[in-house]
Coordinates of N, CA and C in Angstrom, one line a residue:
Q21 N -68.6 53.0 0.1 CA -67.2 53.5 0.6 C -67.0 52.2 1.8
V22 N -65.8 52.0 2.1 CA -65.2 51.3 3.2 C -64.2 51.2 3.7
Q23 N -64.9 51.2 5.1 CA -63.6 51.6 6.1 C -63.3 50.5 6.9
L24 N -61.4 50.5 6.4 CA -60.9 49.2 7.5 C -60.0 49.4 8.5
V25 N -60.3 48.4 9.9 CA -59.8 48.6 11.0 C -58.9 47.3 11.2
E26 N -58.0 47.8 11.7 CA -56.6 46.8 11.9 C -56.5 46.5 13.2
S27 N -56.4 45.3 13.8 CA -55.7 45.4 14.8 C -54.9 44.0 15.5
G28 N -54.4 43.9 16.4 CA -53.5 42.6 17.0 C -52.1 42.9 17.1
G29 N -51.7 43.9 16.4 CA -50.1 44.2 16.5 C -50.2 44.2 17.7
G30 N -48.2 44.2 17.9 CA -47.7 44.2 19.3 C -46.2 44.2 19.6
L31 N -45.8 44.2 20.5 CA -44.1 44.1 20.4 C -44.1 42.5 21.1
V32 N -43.3 42.1 20.4 CA -43.0 40.3 20.9 C -41.8 40.1 20.7
Q33 N -41.5 39.0 20.9 CA -39.6 38.3 21.2 C -39.8 37.3 19.7
P34 N -38.7 37.1 19.0 CA -38.4 36.4 17.7 C -39.5 34.9 18.2
G35 N -39.8 34.6 17.2 CA -40.2 33.3 17.4 C -41.7 33.0 18.0
A36 N -42.1 34.1 18.0 CA -43.9 34.5 18.6 C -44.4 34.1 17.8
S37 N -45.7 34.6 18.0 CA -47.0 34.5 17.2 C -47.8 35.5 17.2
L38 N -48.1 36.1 16.7 CA -49.5 37.2 16.3 C -50.5 36.9 15.2
R39 N -51.6 37.5 15.8 CA -52.6 37.4 14.6 C -53.3 38.7 14.5
L40 N -53.1 39.4 13.3 CA -53.6 40.0 12.6 C -55.4 40.3 12.6
S41 N -56.1 41.6 13.0 CA -57.4 41.2 12.4 C -57.6 42.3 11.4
C42 N -58.6 42.3 10.6 CA -59.1 43.5 9.8 C -60.8 43.5 10.1
A43 N -61.3 44.4 10.3 CA -62.7 44.3 10.2 C -62.8 46.0 9.0
A44 N -63.8 45.2 8.2 CA -64.6 45.9 7.1 C -65.8 46.5 7.4
S45 N -65.9 47.2 7.3 CA -67.4 47.3 6.5 C -67.9 47.3 5.1
G46 N -69.3 47.4 5.2 CA -70.1 47.4 3.9 C -70.4 45.9 3.7
S47 N -71.4 45.6 2.6 CA -72.0 44.5 2.6 C -71.8 43.5 1.9
I48 N -71.1 44.1 0.7 CA -70.1 43.1 -0.4 C -69.2 42.6 0.2
F49 N -68.6 42.4 1.3 CA -67.3 42.0 1.5 C -66.7 41.0 1.0
S50 N -67.5 39.9 0.1 CA -67.1 38.4 -0.1 C -66.6 38.6 -1.3
I51 N -67.0 40.0 -2.1 CA -66.8 39.9 -3.7 C -64.9 41.3 -3.8
Y52 N -64.4 41.2 -2.5 CA -63.2 42.0 -3.2 C -61.8 40.9 -2.5
T53 N -61.3 41.2 -2.9 CA -59.8 40.6 -2.8 C -59.0 41.5 -1.9
M54 N -58.5 40.6 -0.8 CA -58.4 41.8 0.8 C -56.5 41.1 0.7
G55 N -56.1 41.9 1.5 CA -54.9 41.8 1.7 C -53.6 42.6 2.4
W56 N -52.8 42.0 3.0 CA -51.8 42.4 3.9 C -50.6 42.8 3.4
Y57 N -50.3 44.2 3.4 CA -49.3 44.8 3.2 C -48.5 45.6 4.8
R58 N -47.6 46.0 4.4 CA -46.4 46.2 5.2 C -45.6 46.9 4.8
Q59 N -44.9 48.4 6.2 CA -44.1 49.0 5.5 C -43.2 49.5 6.5
A60 N -42.0 49.0 6.8 CA -40.8 49.4 8.2 C -40.2 50.8 7.7
P61 N -39.7 51.3 8.4 CA -39.4 52.7 8.8 C -38.1 52.7 7.6
G62 N -38.5 53.7 6.8 CA -37.3 53.9 5.4 C -37.5 52.8 4.2
K63 N -38.2 52.3 4.6 CA -38.6 51.0 3.1 C -40.1 51.3 2.5
Q64 N -40.2 50.8 1.5 CA -41.4 50.5 0.6 C -42.4 49.7 1.2
R65 N -43.2 50.0 1.3 CA -44.6 49.3 0.9 C -44.2 47.9 0.5
E66 N -44.6 46.7 0.7 CA -44.4 45.2 0.4 C -46.1 44.4 0.4
L67 N -46.0 43.9 -0.6 CA -47.4 43.1 -0.1 C -46.9 41.8 0.6
V68 N -47.4 41.3 2.0 CA -47.1 40.5 2.8 C -47.9 39.5 1.7
A69 N -49.5 39.2 1.7 CA -50.4 38.2 1.5 C -51.9 38.8 0.9
D70 N -52.2 38.4 0.0 CA -53.7 38.7 -0.5 C -54.4 37.4 -0.4
I71 N -56.1 37.6 -0.7 CA -56.9 36.3 -0.5 C -57.5 37.0 -1.6
S72 N -58.2 36.2 -2.8 CA -59.1 36.5 -3.4 C -60.2 36.4 -3.0
R73 N -61.3 36.7 -3.6 CA -63.0 36.6 -3.6 C -63.0 35.0 -3.7
S74 N -62.5 34.1 -4.8 CA -62.5 32.5 -4.6 C -61.4 31.9 -3.2
D75 N -61.0 32.5 -2.8 CA -60.2 32.3 -1.8 C -58.3 32.1 -2.2
R76 N -58.7 32.4 -3.8 CA -57.3 32.2 -4.0 C -56.3 32.4 -3.2
T77 N -54.6 32.5 -2.6 CA -53.8 33.0 -1.8 C -52.7 33.2 -2.1
N78 N -52.3 34.3 -2.3 CA -51.2 34.8 -2.9 C -49.8 35.7 -0.9
Y79 N -48.7 34.8 -1.4 CA -47.7 35.2 -0.2 C -46.4 36.0 -0.8
A80 N -46.1 36.8 0.1 CA -44.6 37.0 -0.1 C -43.4 36.1 -0.3
E81 N -42.6 35.4 -0.6 CA -41.2 34.9 -0.4 C -41.2 34.8 1.0
S82 N -41.0 36.2 1.1 CA -40.2 36.1 2.6 C -41.0 35.5 4.0
V83 N -42.5 35.6 3.7 CA -43.5 34.7 5.2 C -43.7 33.4 4.5
K84 N -44.0 33.3 3.3 CA -44.3 31.5 2.8 C -44.0 30.3 4.1
G85 N -45.6 30.1 4.6 CA -44.9 29.0 5.2 C -45.0 29.5 7.0
R86 N -44.6 30.9 7.3 CA -45.0 30.9 8.0 C -46.4 32.1 8.9
F87 N -46.6 32.8 7.6 CA -47.9 33.7 7.8 C -49.0 32.6 6.7
T88 N -49.8 33.1 7.3 CA -51.9 32.3 6.9 C -52.8 33.7 6.6
I89 N -53.2 34.1 5.7 CA -54.1 34.8 5.9 C -55.6 34.3 5.2
S90 N -56.5 34.6 5.6 CA -57.2 33.8 6.0 C -58.8 35.2 6.1
R91 N -59.8 34.7 5.8 CA -61.3 35.6 5.5 C -62.5 34.9 5.7
D92 N -62.9 35.7 6.9 CA -64.5 35.3 7.3 C -65.2 36.0 6.8
N93 N -66.1 35.7 5.6 CA -67.1 36.5 4.9 C -67.9 36.9 5.8
A94 N -68.6 36.3 7.0 CA -70.1 36.4 7.8 C -69.5 37.6 8.5
K95 N -68.3 37.6 9.0 CA -67.4 38.6 10.2 C -67.3 39.8 9.3
N96 N -67.2 39.8 8.0 CA -66.6 40.8 7.0 C -65.1 41.0 7.4
T97 N -64.3 39.5 7.9 CA -62.9 40.3 8.8 C -62.2 39.4 7.7
V98 N -60.9 39.9 7.9 CA -59.6 38.4 7.0 C -58.6 39.1 8.2
Y99 N -57.6 38.4 8.6 CA -57.1 37.5 9.3 C -55.6 37.5 8.6
L100 N -54.5 37.8 9.5 CA -53.0 37.5 9.4 C -52.4 36.3 10.3
Q101 N -52.3 35.1 10.2 CA -52.0 34.7 11.5 C -50.7 34.5 11.2
M102 N -49.3 34.9 12.4 CA -48.3 35.2 11.6 C -47.4 34.5 12.8
T103 N -46.7 33.1 12.5 CA -45.7 32.2 13.7 C -44.3 32.4 13.0
S104 N -43.2 32.2 13.6 CA -42.5 32.0 13.7 C -41.5 33.8 13.9
L105 N -41.7 34.6 13.9 CA -41.9 36.1 13.5 C -40.2 36.5 13.2
K106 N -40.1 37.0 12.9 CA -38.3 37.7 12.8 C -38.3 38.9 12.8
P107 N -37.3 39.6 13.7 CA -37.3 41.2 13.7 C -37.0 41.5 12.7
E108 N -36.7 41.2 11.0 CA -37.3 41.6 10.0 C -38.8 42.0 9.8
D109 N -39.6 41.0 10.1 CA -41.1 41.3 10.4 C -41.6 42.4 11.1
T110 N -40.9 43.2 11.5 CA -41.5 44.5 12.5 C -41.6 45.5 11.2
A111 N -42.7 46.3 11.2 CA -43.3 47.4 10.2 C -44.9 47.7 11.3
V112 N -45.2 48.1 10.3 CA -46.7 49.0 10.4 C -47.7 47.7 8.7
Y113 N -48.5 47.5 9.7 CA -49.1 46.4 8.7 C -50.2 47.1 8.7
Y114 N -50.3 46.8 6.9 CA -52.4 47.7 6.5 C -52.8 46.6 5.9
C115 N -54.3 46.4 6.5 CA -55.1 46.1 5.5 C -55.8 46.7 4.0
N116 N -55.6 46.1 3.4 CA -56.4 46.5 2.1 C -57.2 45.4 1.1
A117 N -58.1 46.6 1.1 CA -59.4 45.9 0.1 C -59.3 46.3 -1.2
R118 N -59.9 45.3 -2.0 CA -59.9 45.7 -3.7 C -60.7 45.5 -4.1
P119 N -61.9 45.9 -4.2 CA -63.0 45.8 -5.3 C -62.7 45.3 -6.3
P120 N -63.6 44.5 -7.3 CA -63.7 44.4 -8.9 C -63.7 45.5 -9.2
I121 N -64.5 46.7 -9.0 CA -64.6 47.6 -9.7 C -64.7 48.8 -9.0
G122 N -63.6 50.0 -9.1 CA -64.0 50.7 -8.0 C -62.4 51.1 -7.3
M123 N -62.4 51.7 -6.4 CA -61.4 52.9 -5.7 C -61.1 51.5 -4.5
N124 N -59.4 51.7 -4.2 CA -58.7 51.0 -3.4 C -58.8 51.5 -2.1
Y125 N -58.9 50.4 -1.5 CA -59.4 50.9 0.0 C -58.1 50.6 0.6
W126 N -57.8 51.5 1.9 CA -56.5 50.8 3.1 C -56.8 51.3 4.2
G127 N -56.5 50.5 5.3 CA -56.8 50.8 7.2 C -55.6 51.8 7.4
Q128 N -55.6 52.1 8.6 CA -54.4 53.2 8.9 C -53.6 52.4 9.7
G129 N -53.2 51.5 9.6 CA -52.4 50.4 10.0 C -51.8 49.8 11.3
T130 N -51.9 48.3 12.2 CA -51.1 48.5 12.9 C -49.6 48.0 13.1
Q131 N -48.9 48.2 14.2 CA -47.4 48.2 14.6 C -47.2 46.9 15.4
V132 N -46.9 46.0 14.0 CA -45.9 44.8 14.8 C -44.4 44.6 14.7
T133 N -43.4 44.4 16.4 CA -42.1 45.2 16.3 C -42.2 43.4 16.8
V134 N -40.7 43.2 16.5 CA -40.2 41.8 16.8 C -38.9 42.5 17.6
S135 N -38.4 41.8 18.9 CA -37.5 42.5 18.9 C -37.1 41.3 20.6
S136 N -36.1 41.5 20.5 CA -35.2 40.6 22.3 C -35.3 41.7 22.9

């Protein structure tokens, strides 16, 4: 089993930056595809970014050029560096882990609020 714990969210002004972290349990972190999803109030959950076991990355069009996903396998941690934050980025951000075989794992989420 995998436990995911997100951190780094907060309240910031438009244009600010935040770095989200997701710490994962387990000894096979390096073979998981890791991702960040977000869900705004009344909206569907959407993929923000993911990063594969081979470090291939994928981003939602709305965050390309502003967000960067990365992973540190030695620390069992995945990051989401967010810059030039916009009010529409306001959401709960969830960490996701997808092993090659087996169940999908989710963290409890961390709130990001972008407001003047």
